[in-house]
Structure formats: structure tokens, C-alpha cells
Amino acid sequence: MAILLTAAPLLAQAETFTMTCQAEASVAGMGGKKFSPAKISAGVQLIGDNLFIRLEGPDVYQIFASSLSSEKAVGKNLTTGKSIGVRTHKKDTDFESEIRIDRSSVSLSAFHDMDYQGKKVRINIEGPCQLPK
């Protein structure tokens, strides 16, 4: 398993490496409010020198983060020997999104900021992932 995940950053340009994760989400600022667990997909894509990771599932689980920087957002590649990861900071809203996938355990750890009833809250997402067969 770790061998395949290690190869993820070496994918051909624009090819997406997708895995399935069983995730749980909670809100950091609202007494740890938990959302129903969900089966989500995590797609990792390398285009040029930029890493893109997208989580797809129910609304609260949808996150996109990349290492690409532009006039609207600052991206950072957080990939290390231990994990693959990216963080995006949106300049206009001051919201952040971060997604990390541990290489050895193939587990997901992510967060994203969102507006909830006029208040900025941080949604934390965690769970194990399965590599494609």
C-alpha cells in the first residue's frame, strides 16, 4: 500500500489517483458537533509542479486544496516523507483548506473553513482510506 501512495506525486500530468475513504467530520468551534460519517473519494493530481487534492462526498466533506498560488489564493505543498498534503489560503475570505494523507497508514486528515450562520467555523475531517485494487 505505501508503495502506491508514495508514487502518487509521480503520476503523469493530469492523471488523477483516486482512493476511497471512510470519513468523519466535526466542527471545531461548536462543541465538537459531529456530522454523519460518509464514504468519500480523495483525488490526487499533479500538474506541472503543482499538487491538487480534492475530497468529494456530502457537502460538508467537499474540499479542494492545491499548491498553486494566484491573485485569489496562496497554495502550499505540504508533502513530506511521511505524508502527501496541500494547503490553500483564500485571500478574499481569509478561509483555509488543508488536506493530508499519511503514506504509511493511508489515513486522511483535513480541515476547511466555512461560513455558518454568519460565523467562520472550521470543519475537521479524518478517516482511513483504501487504495484502489
Coordinates of N, CA and C in Angstrom, one line a residue, residues 70-126:
S70 N -2.2 32.1 -6.7 CA -2.7 33.0 -7.8 C -3.1 34.3 -7.0
E71 N -3.7 35.3 -7.8 CA -4.1 36.5 -7.2 C -5.2 36.3 -6.1
K72 N -5.9 35.2 -6.2 CA -7.0 34.9 -5.3 C -6.7 34.0 -4.1
A73 N -5.6 33.2 -4.2 CA -5.3 32.2 -3.2 C -3.8 32.0 -3.2
V74 N -3.4 31.6 -2.0 CA -2.0 31.2 -1.8 C -2.0 29.7 -1.5
G75 N -1.3 28.9 -2.3 CA -1.2 27.5 -2.1 C 0.1 27.0 -1.6
K76 N 0.2 25.9 -0.9 CA 1.5 25.4 -0.4 C 1.5 23.9 -0.4
N77 N 2.6 23.3 -0.9 CA 2.7 21.9 -0.9 C 3.3 21.5 0.4
L78 N 2.6 20.7 1.2 CA 3.0 20.2 2.5 C 3.6 18.8 2.5
T79 N 3.8 18.3 1.3 CA 4.3 16.9 1.2 C 5.7 16.7 1.8
T80 N 5.7 15.6 2.6 CA 7.0 15.2 3.3 C 7.2 13.7 3.0
G81 N 8.2 13.2 3.6 CA 8.4 11.7 3.6 C 7.3 11.0 4.3
K82 N 6.6 11.6 5.2 CA 5.5 11.0 6.0 C 4.1 11.1 5.3
S83 N 3.9 12.2 4.7 CA 2.5 12.4 4.1 C 2.5 13.3 2.9
I84 N 1.4 13.1 2.1 CA 1.2 14.0 1.0 C 0.2 15.0 1.4
G85 N 0.4 16.3 1.1 CA -0.5 17.3 1.6 C -0.4 18.6 0.9
V86 N -1.5 19.4 1.0 CA -1.5 20.7 0.4 C -2.4 21.6 1.3
R87 N -2.1 22.9 1.3 CA -2.9 23.9 2.0 C -3.2 25.1 1.0
T88 N -4.4 25.6 1.1 CA -4.8 26.7 0.3 C -5.4 27.8 1.2
H89 N -4.9 29.0 1.1 CA -5.5 30.2 1.9 C -6.1 31.1 0.9
K90 N -7.4 31.3 1.0 CA -8.2 32.2 0.1 C -8.0 33.7 0.6
K91 N -7.5 34.5 -0.2 CA -7.2 35.9 0.2 C -8.5 36.7 0.5
D92 N -9.5 36.6 -0.3 CA -10.7 37.4 -0.1 C -11.5 37.0 1.1
T93 N -11.5 35.8 1.5 CA -12.3 35.4 2.7 C -11.5 35.1 3.9
D94 N -10.2 34.9 3.8 CA -9.3 34.5 4.8 C -9.5 33.1 5.3
F95 N -10.2 32.3 4.4 CA -10.5 30.9 4.8 C -9.4 30.0 4.3
E96 N -9.1 28.9 5.0 CA -8.1 28.0 4.7 C -8.7 26.6 4.5
S97 N -8.0 25.8 3.6 CA -8.3 24.4 3.4 C -7.0 23.6 3.5
E98 N -7.0 22.5 4.1 CA -5.8 21.7 4.2 C -6.2 20.2 4.1
I99 N -5.4 19.4 3.3 CA -5.7 18.0 3.1 C -4.3 17.3 3.2
R100 N -4.3 16.3 4.1 CA -3.1 15.5 4.2 C -3.5 14.0 4.2
I101 N -2.6 13.2 3.5 CA -2.8 11.7 3.5 C -1.5 11.1 4.0
D102 N -1.6 10.4 5.1 CA -0.4 9.7 5.6 C 0.0 8.6 4.7
R103 N 1.2 8.5 4.4 CA 1.7 7.5 3.5 C 1.7 6.1 4.1
S104 N 2.0 5.9 5.3 CA 2.1 4.5 5.9 C 0.7 4.0 6.2
S105 N -0.1 4.8 6.9 CA -1.4 4.3 7.3 C -2.5 4.5 6.3
V106 N -2.2 5.3 5.3 CA -3.2 5.7 4.3 C -4.4 6.3 4.9
S107 N -4.2 7.2 5.9 CA -5.3 7.9 6.6 C -5.4 9.3 6.2
L108 N -6.6 9.8 6.2 CA -6.9 11.2 5.8 C -7.0 12.1 7.0
S109 N -6.5 13.3 6.9 CA -6.6 14.3 7.9 C -6.8 15.6 7.1
A110 N -7.9 16.3 7.4 CA -8.2 17.5 6.6 C -9.0 18.5 7.4
F111 N -9.0 19.8 7.0 CA -9.9 20.8 7.5 C -10.2 21.8 6.5
H112 N -11.3 22.5 6.6 CA -11.7 23.6 5.8 C -12.5 24.6 6.6
D113 N -12.3 25.9 6.3 CA -13.1 26.9 7.0 C -14.4 27.2 6.1
M114 N -15.5 27.5 6.8 CA -16.7 27.8 6.1 C -17.5 28.8 6.9
D115 N -18.4 29.4 6.2 CA -19.3 30.4 6.9 C -20.6 29.6 7.4
Y116 N -20.9 29.7 8.7 CA -22.0 29.0 9.2 C -22.8 30.0 10.0
Q117 N -24.0 30.4 9.6 CA -24.8 31.4 10.2 C -24.0 32.7 10.5
G118 N -23.3 33.2 9.5 CA -22.5 34.4 9.6 C -21.2 34.3 10.4
K119 N -20.8 33.1 10.8 CA -19.7 32.9 11.6 C -18.7 32.0 10.9
K120 N -17.4 32.3 11.0 CA -16.4 31.4 10.4 C -16.2 30.2 11.4
V121 N -16.3 29.0 10.8 CA -16.1 27.8 11.6 C -15.2 26.9 10.8
R122 N -14.5 26.0 11.5 CA -13.5 25.1 10.9 C -14.1 23.7 11.0
I123 N -14.2 23.0 9.9 CA -14.6 21.6 9.8 C -13.4 20.7 9.7
N124 N -13.3 19.8 10.7 CA -12.2 18.8 10.7 C -12.7 17.5 10.1
I125 N -11.9 16.9 9.3 CA -12.3 15.6 8.7 C -11.1 14.6 8.9
E126 N -11.5 13.4 9.3 CA -10.5 12.3 9.5 C -11.1 11.0 9.1

